[in-house]
mmCIF file of C-alpha atoms in Angstrom:
data_model
loop_
_atom_site.group_PDB
_atom_site.id
_atom_site.type_symbol
_atom_site.label_atom_id
_atom_site.label_comp_id
_atom_site.label_asym_id
_atom_site.label_seq_id
_atom_site.Cartn_x
_atom_site.Cartn_y
_atom_site.Cartn_z
ATOM 1 C CA MET A 1 28.530 -9.031 11.620
ATOM 2 C CA LYS A 2 25.808 -11.688 11.843
ATOM 3 C CA ILE A 3 22.631 -10.771 9.850
ATOM 4 C CA VAL A 4 19.324 -12.280 9.867
ATOM 5 C CA VAL A 5 16.336 -11.598 7.553
ATOM 6 C CA LEU A 6 13.274 -13.098 9.129
ATOM 7 C CA ASP A 7 10.794 -12.829 6.237
ATOM 8 C CA GLY A 8 12.548 -12.302 2.930
ATOM 9 C CA TYR A 9 10.220 -14.087 0.679
ATOM 10 C CA THR A 10 7.904 -11.261 -0.465
ATOM 11 C CA GLU A 11 10.766 -8.983 -0.988
ATOM 12 C CA ASN A 12 12.888 -11.547 -2.898
ATOM 13 C CA PRO A 13 10.981 -14.688 -3.986
ATOM 14 C CA GLY A 14 14.044 -15.691 -6.118
ATOM 15 C CA ASP A 15 14.454 -13.084 -8.716
ATOM 16 C CA LEU A 16 16.703 -10.743 -6.746
ATOM 17 C CA SER A 17 20.052 -11.297 -4.711
ATOM 18 C CA TRP A 18 20.811 -10.836 -1.077
ATOM 19 C CA ASN A 19 24.557 -10.463 -2.146
ATOM 20 C CA GLY A 20 24.823 -6.791 -1.313
ATOM 21 C CA MET A 21 24.240 -7.594 2.373
ATOM 22 C CA GLU A 22 26.935 -10.360 2.368
ATOM 23 C CA GLN A 23 29.827 -7.887 2.123
ATOM 24 C CA PHE A 24 28.986 -6.967 5.720
ATOM 25 C CA GLY A 25 28.928 -10.444 7.290
ATOM 26 C CA GLU A 26 27.192 -13.730 7.453
ATOM 27 C CA VAL A 27 23.610 -13.426 6.188
ATOM 28 C CA THR A 28 20.754 -15.884 7.008
ATOM 29 C CA VAL A 29 17.597 -15.484 5.127
ATOM 30 C CA TYR A 30 14.333 -17.105 6.041
ATOM 31 C CA ASP A 31 11.354 -16.906 3.832
ATOM 32 C CA ARG A 32 8.952 -16.608 6.756
ATOM 33 C CA THR A 33 9.266 -16.792 10.546
ATOM 34 C CA PRO A 34 6.379 -17.823 12.673
ATOM 35 C CA GLU A 35 6.009 -15.851 15.934
ATOM 36 C CA GLU A 36 7.133 -18.780 18.283
ATOM 37 C CA ARG A 37 10.411 -18.989 16.380
ATOM 38 C CA VAL A 38 11.549 -15.459 16.069
ATOM 39 C CA ILE A 39 13.737 -15.355 19.196
ATOM 40 C CA GLU A 40 15.286 -18.575 18.171
ATOM 41 C CA ARG A 41 16.159 -17.442 14.640
ATOM 42 C CA ILE A 42 17.506 -14.103 15.606
ATOM 43 C CA GLY A 43 19.803 -15.927 18.119
ATOM 44 C CA ASP A 44 22.923 -13.689 18.688
ATOM 45 C CA ALA A 45 22.482 -11.625 15.330
ATOM 46 C CA GLU A 46 23.670 -8.019 15.453
ATOM 47 C CA ALA A 47 21.435 -6.935 12.507
ATOM 48 C CA VAL A 48 18.018 -8.088 12.026
ATOM 49 C CA TYR A 49 15.729 -7.389 8.959
ATOM 50 C CA THR A 50 11.910 -7.808 8.995
ATOM 51 C CA ASN A 51 9.100 -6.920 6.795
ATOM 52 C CA LYS A 52 5.991 -7.965 8.464
ATOM 53 C CA THR A 53 7.359 -10.255 11.393
ATOM 54 C CA PRO A 54 6.718 -8.421 14.629
ATOM 55 C CA LEU A 55 9.690 -7.417 16.921
ATOM 56 C CA SER A 56 8.191 -6.666 20.256
ATOM 57 C CA LYS A 57 9.823 -5.338 23.440
ATOM 58 C CA SER A 58 9.922 -8.886 24.905
ATOM 59 C CA THR A 59 11.800 -10.092 21.789
ATOM 60 C CA LEU A 60 14.405 -7.325 22.001
ATOM 61 C CA GLU A 61 14.880 -8.076 25.703
ATOM 62 C CA ALA A 62 15.428 -11.800 24.909
ATOM 63 C CA CYS A 63 17.951 -11.011 22.131
ATOM 64 C CA PRO A 64 20.538 -8.708 23.629
ATOM 65 C CA GLY A 65 22.844 -9.136 20.643
ATOM 66 C CA ILE A 66 20.591 -6.894 18.403
ATOM 67 C CA LYS A 67 22.344 -3.630 17.593
ATOM 68 C CA TYR A 68 20.404 -2.685 14.423
ATOM 69 C CA ILE A 69 16.994 -3.292 12.925
ATOM 70 C CA GLY A 70 16.149 -2.823 9.306
ATOM 71 C CA VAL A 71 12.504 -2.742 8.180
ATOM 72 C CA LEU A 72 11.989 -4.017 4.490
ATOM 73 C CA ALA A 73 9.213 -1.448 4.003
ATOM 74 C CA THR A 74 8.278 2.071 4.653
ATOM 75 C CA GLY A 75 5.856 1.252 7.378
ATOM 76 C CA TYR A 76 7.468 0.201 10.658
ATOM 77 C CA ASN A 77 4.578 -0.508 12.939
ATOM 78 C CA VAL A 78 5.807 -4.142 13.321
ATOM 79 C CA VAL A 79 8.582 -2.926 15.489
ATOM 80 C CA ASP A 80 8.341 -1.606 19.061
ATOM 81 C CA ILE A 81 10.440 1.373 18.182
ATOM 82 C CA GLU A 82 10.389 2.844 21.685
ATOM 83 C CA ALA A 83 11.623 -0.405 23.158
ATOM 84 C CA ALA A 84 14.420 -0.321 20.620
ATOM 85 C CA LYS A 85 15.264 3.335 21.321
ATOM 86 C CA GLU A 86 15.495 2.549 25.003
ATOM 87 C CA ARG A 87 18.170 -0.101 24.129
ATOM 88 C CA GLY A 88 19.925 2.132 21.737
ATOM 89 C CA ILE A 89 18.976 0.222 18.670
ATOM 90 C CA PRO A 90 18.425 2.438 15.625
ATOM 91 C CA VAL A 91 15.603 1.203 13.454
ATOM 92 C CA SER A 92 15.730 2.154 9.717
ATOM 93 C CA ASN A 93 12.886 1.871 7.135
ATOM 94 C CA ILE A 94 12.882 2.280 3.407
ATOM 95 C CA PRO A 95 11.263 5.436 2.402
ATOM 96 C CA SER A 96 10.125 6.600 -1.029
ATOM 97 C CA TYR A 97 11.018 3.412 -2.893
ATOM 98 C CA GLY A 98 7.688 2.700 -4.398
ATOM 99 C CA THR A 99 6.225 6.003 -5.344
ATOM 100 C CA GLU A 100 5.931 5.496 -9.016
ATOM 101 C CA ALA A 101 4.855 1.795 -8.841
ATOM 102 C CA VAL A 102 1.965 2.586 -6.269
ATOM 103 C CA ALA A 103 0.805 5.575 -8.311
ATOM 104 C CA GLN A 104 0.833 3.452 -11.408
ATOM 105 C CA PHE A 105 -1.118 0.693 -9.664
ATOM 106 C CA THR A 106 -3.583 3.065 -8.177
ATOM 107 C CA ILE A 107 -4.455 4.356 -11.700
ATOM 108 C CA ALA A 108 -4.687 0.808 -12.902
ATOM 109 C CA LEU A 109 -7.333 0.049 -10.356
ATOM 110 C CA LEU A 110 -9.293 3.080 -11.404
ATOM 111 C CA LEU A 111 -9.081 2.037 -15.180
ATOM 112 C CA GLU A 112 -10.170 -1.393 -14.237
ATOM 113 C CA LEU A 113 -13.285 0.079 -12.539
ATOM 114 C CA CYS A 114 -13.953 2.248 -15.526
ATOM 115 C CA HIS A 115 -13.595 -0.496 -18.168
ATOM 116 C CA ARG A 116 -13.604 -3.958 -16.310
ATOM 117 C CA ILE A 117 -10.975 -5.054 -18.867
ATOM 118 C CA GLY A 118 -10.377 -8.298 -17.025
ATOM 119 C CA ASP A 119 -13.968 -9.254 -16.921
ATOM 120 C CA HIS A 120 -14.638 -8.414 -20.594
ATOM 121 C CA SER A 121 -11.497 -10.363 -21.635
ATOM 122 C CA ARG A 122 -12.795 -13.303 -19.691
ATOM 123 C CA SER A 123 -16.186 -13.052 -21.258
ATOM 124 C CA VAL A 124 -14.739 -13.174 -24.659
ATOM 125 C CA MET A 125 -12.494 -16.095 -23.793
ATOM 126 C CA GLU A 126 -15.713 -17.976 -22.652
ATOM 127 C CA GLY A 127 -17.223 -17.557 -26.106
ATOM 128 C CA ASP A 128 -19.639 -14.539 -25.476
ATOM 129 C CA TRP A 129 -18.327 -12.459 -28.373
ATOM 130 C CA THR A 130 -18.536 -15.306 -30.791
ATOM 131 C CA ARG A 131 -22.239 -15.862 -29.827
ATOM 132 C CA SER A 132 -23.023 -12.053 -30.013
ATOM 133 C CA GLU A 133 -25.513 -10.745 -32.563
ATOM 134 C CA ASP A 134 -23.749 -7.300 -32.570
ATOM 135 C CA PHE A 135 -20.244 -6.226 -33.391
ATOM 136 C CA CYS A 136 -19.663 -5.257 -29.653
ATOM 137 C CA TYR A 137 -21.176 -5.625 -26.238
ATOM 138 C CA TRP A 138 -20.409 -4.543 -22.649
ATOM 139 C CA ASN A 139 -21.373 -6.252 -19.405
ATOM 140 C CA TYR A 140 -20.566 -3.274 -17.079
ATOM 141 C CA PRO A 141 -21.177 0.414 -17.277
ATOM 142 C CA LEU A 142 -18.228 2.127 -18.930
ATOM 143 C CA THR A 143 -16.795 5.355 -17.491
ATOM 144 C CA GLU A 144 -14.999 8.294 -19.011
ATOM 145 C CA LEU A 145 -12.805 10.024 -16.647
ATOM 146 C CA ALA A 146 -11.954 13.326 -18.536
ATOM 147 C CA GLY A 147 -13.717 16.189 -16.621
ATOM 148 C CA LYS A 148 -14.288 14.262 -13.466
ATOM 149 C CA THR A 149 -12.768 15.143 -10.088
ATOM 150 C CA MET A 150 -10.506 12.984 -8.189
ATOM 151 C CA GLY A 151 -10.245 13.542 -4.376
ATOM 152 C CA ILE A 152 -6.937 12.469 -2.905
ATOM 153 C CA ILE A 153 -6.732 12.060 0.774
ATOM 154 C CA GLY A 154 -3.064 12.245 1.705
ATOM 155 C CA PHE A 155 -0.972 14.377 -0.660
ATOM 156 C CA GLY A 156 2.568 13.203 -0.020
ATOM 157 C CA ARG A 157 4.843 11.809 -2.779
ATOM 158 C CA ILE A 158 2.382 9.035 -3.885
ATOM 159 C CA GLY A 159 -0.597 11.339 -3.732
ATOM 160 C CA GLN A 160 1.127 13.814 -5.825
ATOM 161 C CA ALA A 161 2.318 11.222 -8.334
ATOM 162 C CA VAL A 162 -1.309 10.005 -8.623
ATOM 163 C CA SER A 163 -2.380 13.451 -9.267
ATOM 164 C CA LYS A 164 -0.104 13.938 -12.233
ATOM 165 C CA ILE A 165 -1.338 10.882 -13.985
ATOM 166 C CA ALA A 166 -4.934 11.667 -13.173
ATOM 167 C CA GLN A 167 -4.558 15.200 -14.634
ATOM 168 C CA ALA A 168 -2.983 13.730 -17.793
ATOM 169 C CA LEU A 169 -6.289 11.824 -18.089
ATOM 170 C CA GLY A 170 -8.203 15.065 -18.008
ATOM 171 C CA MET A 171 -9.183 14.910 -14.400
ATOM 172 C CA LYS A 172 -9.493 17.710 -11.793
ATOM 173 C CA ILE A 173 -7.836 17.240 -8.336
ATOM 174 C CA LEU A 174 -9.079 18.150 -4.854
ATOM 175 C CA ALA A 175 -6.261 17.327 -2.245
ATOM 176 C CA TYR A 176 -6.690 16.930 1.421
ATOM 177 C CA SER A 177 -3.487 16.896 3.473
ATOM 178 C CA ARG A 178 -2.358 17.931 7.022
ATOM 179 C CA THR A 179 0.246 20.163 5.565
ATOM 180 C CA ARG A 180 -0.089 22.166 2.285
ATOM 181 C CA GLU A 181 2.548 23.095 -0.357
ATOM 182 C CA GLU A 182 0.796 25.958 -2.207
ATOM 183 C CA SER A 183 3.250 25.586 -5.230
ATOM 184 C CA LEU A 184 1.423 22.339 -6.135
ATOM 185 C CA GLU A 185 -1.820 24.068 -6.751
ATOM 186 C CA THR A 186 -2.641 24.617 -10.422
ATOM 187 C CA GLU A 187 -5.847 25.290 -12.500
ATOM 188 C CA THR A 188 -6.702 21.636 -12.240
ATOM 189 C CA CYS A 189 -5.284 20.828 -8.795
ATOM 190 C CA HIS A 190 -6.498 22.556 -5.494
ATOM 191 C CA TYR A 191 -6.385 21.800 -1.742
ATOM 192 C CA ALA A 192 -9.724 21.269 -0.057
ATOM 193 C CA GLU A 193 -11.059 20.500 3.363
ATOM 194 C CA LEU A 194 -12.090 16.957 3.888
ATOM 195 C CA ASN A 195 -15.925 17.605 3.654
ATOM 196 C CA GLU A 196 -15.399 19.609 0.580
ATOM 197 C CA LEU A 197 -13.529 16.774 -1.000
ATOM 198 C CA LEU A 198 -16.019 14.139 0.065
ATOM 199 C CA ALA A 199 -18.952 16.190 -1.357
ATOM 200 C CA ASN A 200 -17.497 16.982 -4.761
ATOM 201 C CA SER A 201 -15.314 13.969 -5.727
ATOM 202 C CA ASP A 202 -16.288 11.505 -8.411
ATOM 203 C CA VAL A 203 -13.304 9.335 -7.414
ATOM 204 C CA ILE A 204 -11.671 9.186 -3.910
ATOM 205 C CA SER A 205 -8.220 7.710 -3.563
ATOM 206 C CA LEU A 206 -6.581 7.065 -0.264
ATOM 207 C CA HIS A 207 -2.813 7.860 0.325
ATOM 208 C CA CYS A 208 -2.410 8.638 3.859
ATOM 209 C CA PRO A 209 -0.599 6.811 6.683
ATOM 210 C CA LEU A 210 -2.562 4.766 9.331
ATOM 211 C CA HIS A 211 -2.791 6.344 12.632
ATOM 212 C CA PRO A 212 -5.688 6.884 15.185
ATOM 213 C CA ASP A 213 -6.998 9.944 13.263
ATOM 214 C CA THR A 214 -7.335 8.182 9.916
ATOM 215 C CA GLN A 215 -8.156 4.617 11.128
ATOM 216 C CA GLY A 216 -11.739 3.945 9.851
ATOM 217 C CA MET A 217 -12.028 7.462 8.186
ATOM 218 C CA ILE A 218 -14.050 5.824 5.287
ATOM 219 C CA ASN A 219 -17.137 4.737 7.108
ATOM 220 C CA LYS A 220 -21.003 5.046 7.093
ATOM 221 C CA GLU A 221 -20.923 8.789 8.146
ATOM 222 C CA THR A 222 -18.134 9.845 5.567
ATOM 223 C CA ILE A 223 -19.638 7.749 2.753
ATOM 224 C CA ALA A 224 -23.040 9.476 3.399
ATOM 225 C CA ARG A 225 -21.374 12.840 2.492
ATOM 226 C CA MET A 226 -20.062 11.523 -0.815
ATOM 227 C CA LYS A 227 -21.652 11.769 -4.271
ATOM 228 C CA ASP A 228 -23.875 9.003 -5.220
ATOM 229 C CA HIS A 229 -22.054 6.365 -7.319
ATOM 230 C CA VAL A 230 -18.561 7.613 -6.169
ATOM 231 C CA MET A 231 -15.546 5.364 -6.793
ATOM 232 C CA ILE A 232 -13.166 4.623 -3.941
ATOM 233 C CA LEU A 233 -9.515 3.375 -4.320
ATOM 234 C CA ASN A 234 -7.207 2.221 -1.501
ATOM 235 C CA SER A 235 -3.624 1.280 -2.082
ATOM 236 C CA SER A 236 -2.478 2.673 1.139
ATOM 237 C CA ARG A 237 -3.573 0.892 4.452
ATOM 238 C CA GLY A 238 -6.626 -1.385 4.852
ATOM 239 C CA PRO A 239 -7.779 -0.149 8.159
ATOM 240 C CA LEU A 240 -8.448 3.331 6.609
ATOM 241 C CA ILE A 241 -11.813 1.811 5.642
ATOM 242 C CA VAL A 242 -14.666 0.193 7.672
ATOM 243 C CA GLU A 243 -15.063 -2.609 5.479
ATOM 244 C CA GLU A 244 -18.635 -3.479 6.501
ATOM 245 C CA ASP A 245 -19.723 0.019 5.907
ATOM 246 C CA LEU A 246 -18.177 -0.141 2.463
ATOM 247 C CA LYS A 247 -19.728 -3.331 1.629
ATOM 248 C CA GLU A 248 -23.219 -1.977 2.518
ATOM 249 C CA ALA A 249 -22.513 1.204 0.468
ATOM 250 C CA LEU A 250 -21.534 -1.007 -2.488
ATOM 251 C CA ASN A 251 -24.386 -3.252 -2.250
ATOM 252 C CA SER A 252 -26.950 -0.465 -2.006
ATOM 253 C CA GLY A 253 -25.366 1.482 -4.920
ATOM 254 C CA LYS A 254 -24.453 4.502 -2.929
ATOM 255 C CA VAL A 255 -20.821 3.730 -3.788
ATOM 256 C CA GLY A 256 -20.521 2.894 -7.556
ATOM 257 C CA GLY A 257 -17.360 0.791 -7.305
ATOM 258 C CA ALA A 258 -14.322 0.151 -5.131
ATOM 259 C CA ALA A 259 -10.836 -1.018 -5.875
ATOM 260 C CA VAL A 260 -8.438 -1.975 -3.070
ATOM 261 C CA ASP A 261 -5.119 -3.454 -2.838
ATOM 262 C CA VAL A 262 -5.074 -3.651 0.949
ATOM 263 C CA VAL A 263 -7.524 -4.889 3.620
ATOM 264 C CA SER A 264 -7.791 -4.628 7.489
ATOM 265 C CA VAL A 265 -6.211 -8.056 8.059
ATOM 266 C CA GLU A 266 -3.765 -9.541 5.681
ATOM 267 C CA PRO A 267 -3.676 -12.322 4.388
ATOM 268 C CA MET A 268 -7.273 -11.647 3.968
ATOM 269 C CA LYS A 269 -9.732 -13.635 6.129
ATOM 270 C CA GLU A 270 -12.636 -15.604 4.568
ATOM 271 C CA ASP A 271 -15.118 -13.569 6.477
ATOM 272 C CA ASN A 272 -13.935 -10.132 5.048
ATOM 273 C CA PRO A 273 -17.098 -8.202 4.208
ATOM 274 C CA LEU A 274 -15.612 -6.990 0.893
ATOM 275 C CA LEU A 275 -15.803 -10.472 -0.403
ATOM 276 C CA GLN A 276 -19.454 -10.115 -0.295
ATOM 277 C CA ALA A 277 -19.606 -6.648 -1.853
ATOM 278 C CA LYS A 278 -20.791 -5.808 -5.443
ATOM 279 C CA ASN A 279 -18.565 -3.951 -7.850
ATOM 280 C CA CYS A 280 -15.505 -4.327 -5.649
ATOM 281 C CA ILE A 281 -12.076 -5.252 -7.099
ATOM 282 C CA ILE A 282 -9.491 -6.706 -4.639
ATOM 283 C CA THR A 283 -5.930 -7.406 -5.273
ATOM 284 C CA PRO A 284 -3.355 -9.083 -2.938
ATOM 285 C CA HIS A 285 -1.296 -5.997 -1.706
ATOM 286 C CA ILE A 286 0.898 -5.936 -4.889
ATOM 287 C CA ALA A 287 1.050 -2.262 -5.696
ATOM 288 C CA TRP A 288 4.683 -2.115 -4.282
ATOM 289 C CA ALA A 289 5.755 -5.331 -5.964
ATOM 290 C CA PRO A 290 7.230 -4.805 -9.380
ATOM 291 C CA LYS A 291 10.769 -6.241 -9.695
ATOM 292 C CA GLU A 292 12.241 -2.790 -10.298
ATOM 293 C CA THR A 293 10.686 -1.417 -7.222
ATOM 294 C CA ARG A 294 11.792 -4.426 -5.065
ATOM 295 C CA GLN A 295 15.267 -3.953 -6.390
ATOM 296 C CA ARG A 296 15.196 -0.349 -5.371
ATOM 297 C CA LEU A 297 13.938 -1.457 -1.864
ATOM 298 C CA MET A 298 16.971 -3.899 -1.679
ATOM 299 C CA ASP A 299 19.305 -1.350 -2.791
ATOM 300 C CA ILE A 300 18.265 1.080 -0.018
ATOM 301 C CA ALA A 301 18.293 -1.674 2.534
ATOM 302 C CA VAL A 302 21.933 -2.336 1.729
ATOM 303 C CA ASP A 303 22.784 1.337 1.845
ATOM 304 C CA ASN A 304 21.037 1.439 5.226
ATOM 305 C CA LEU A 305 23.207 -1.342 6.411
ATOM 306 C CA ARG A 306 26.342 0.318 5.065
ATOM 307 C CA ALA A 307 25.476 3.545 6.925
ATOM 308 C CA TYR A 308 24.970 1.569 10.128
ATOM 309 C CA ALA A 309 28.324 -0.263 9.721
ATOM 310 C CA LYS A 310 30.070 3.127 9.246
ATOM 311 C CA GLY A 311 28.588 4.316 12.465
ATOM 312 C CA CYS A 312 26.103 6.969 10.961
ATOM 313 C CA PRO A 313 22.789 4.871 10.518
ATOM 314 C CA GLN A 314 20.342 6.618 7.980
ATOM 315 C CA ASN A 315 16.551 6.528 7.514
ATOM 316 C CA VAL A 316 16.197 5.963 11.285
ATOM 317 C CA VAL A 317 12.674 6.311 12.587
ATOM 318 C CA ASN A 318 13.436 6.219 16.269
ATOM 319 C CA LYS A 319 15.957 8.925 16.818
#
C-alpha cells in the first residue's frame, strides 16, 4: 500500500527508523506539512499517519483513497473521527505508550519546583558560590515533600503511576476520577471529591483528558478553593488551565509555584500569560519524548498498521 506520514519529525527527528512500516508498502515521510499542502501530500495514499496535522472532513472528502488513518499519539482530536467513520475509515491511536515517561517527568517538574536545581546550578556557574561568604546559600525556598498531600485529578494509568512515585517520596494521595477502582486505595491513597481535593492538597497534578467538562477547570474560582501556596503541575493538556487566572494567582502568591509541560496553544505564543508569571516553570511538551518512549510509540504504530493490513484494525477510536 501507499503510506504517508504527514508530520514525522517530533516522533522521529532522526534517531529512530521508519523501516517497520516499509514492509507494508511505499512510505513517504514529511517532517511537517502545512495546512495548505495536506491534500496534495496525501494524494492517493491508502494509509495516512498524523501527529498534530489536522485531518478534516473536507480533507477526507478530497482524498477518497484513504482507507486507514493512524495517529502518532494518544489524543486524536486532530482527526474528524465521525467523518472518517462515515467513510468507513478506521482511526487508530497509540494508547498507553508513555505512562512511565510522563509520570517520571511529572515528578521531575515537582522536584524542580521544590529545589530549583537548574537555577541554583546556573547561579554557581555564574560565580555566586565562589563569591559567597558561607559554605552554602539558596536563592529560592526549598521544600520537603514527605508528609505533604498530592491531589491527582484524573486517576488513570498515568495518574496512578505518579501516585506510586509520590507515595515513595512519603506523600499522601487524594485522587479524583470519574470512575473509581477501590482496590487502589491504601492508607496513603484515597479517592476524594474535587472540592475536598482542592482544599486539602499541597500539590495538585493534572492527568485528565481534555473535554468540555475539564476545559478551564483550573481557574479563578477553583484556585480560590485551594490552599495558599499550593503547587500546580500540568503534563496533560494545556487548556485544562485558564492561564490568565493562574498567572494572577502566581503573581499574588496564592499559588506558590506551577510547572507545566503543556500550554493552551502550541507552539507557545509570545503573549501567553504564563510568560509573565512568577515561580512558573515551563517546558516545551517533552514529557512523552524519551527515545525509549518514542520507540514504543513507533512499535505500536507499526503493529496498528499490521493489524489493519490483516483486516482487523486495532486501537480504533471510531468504531
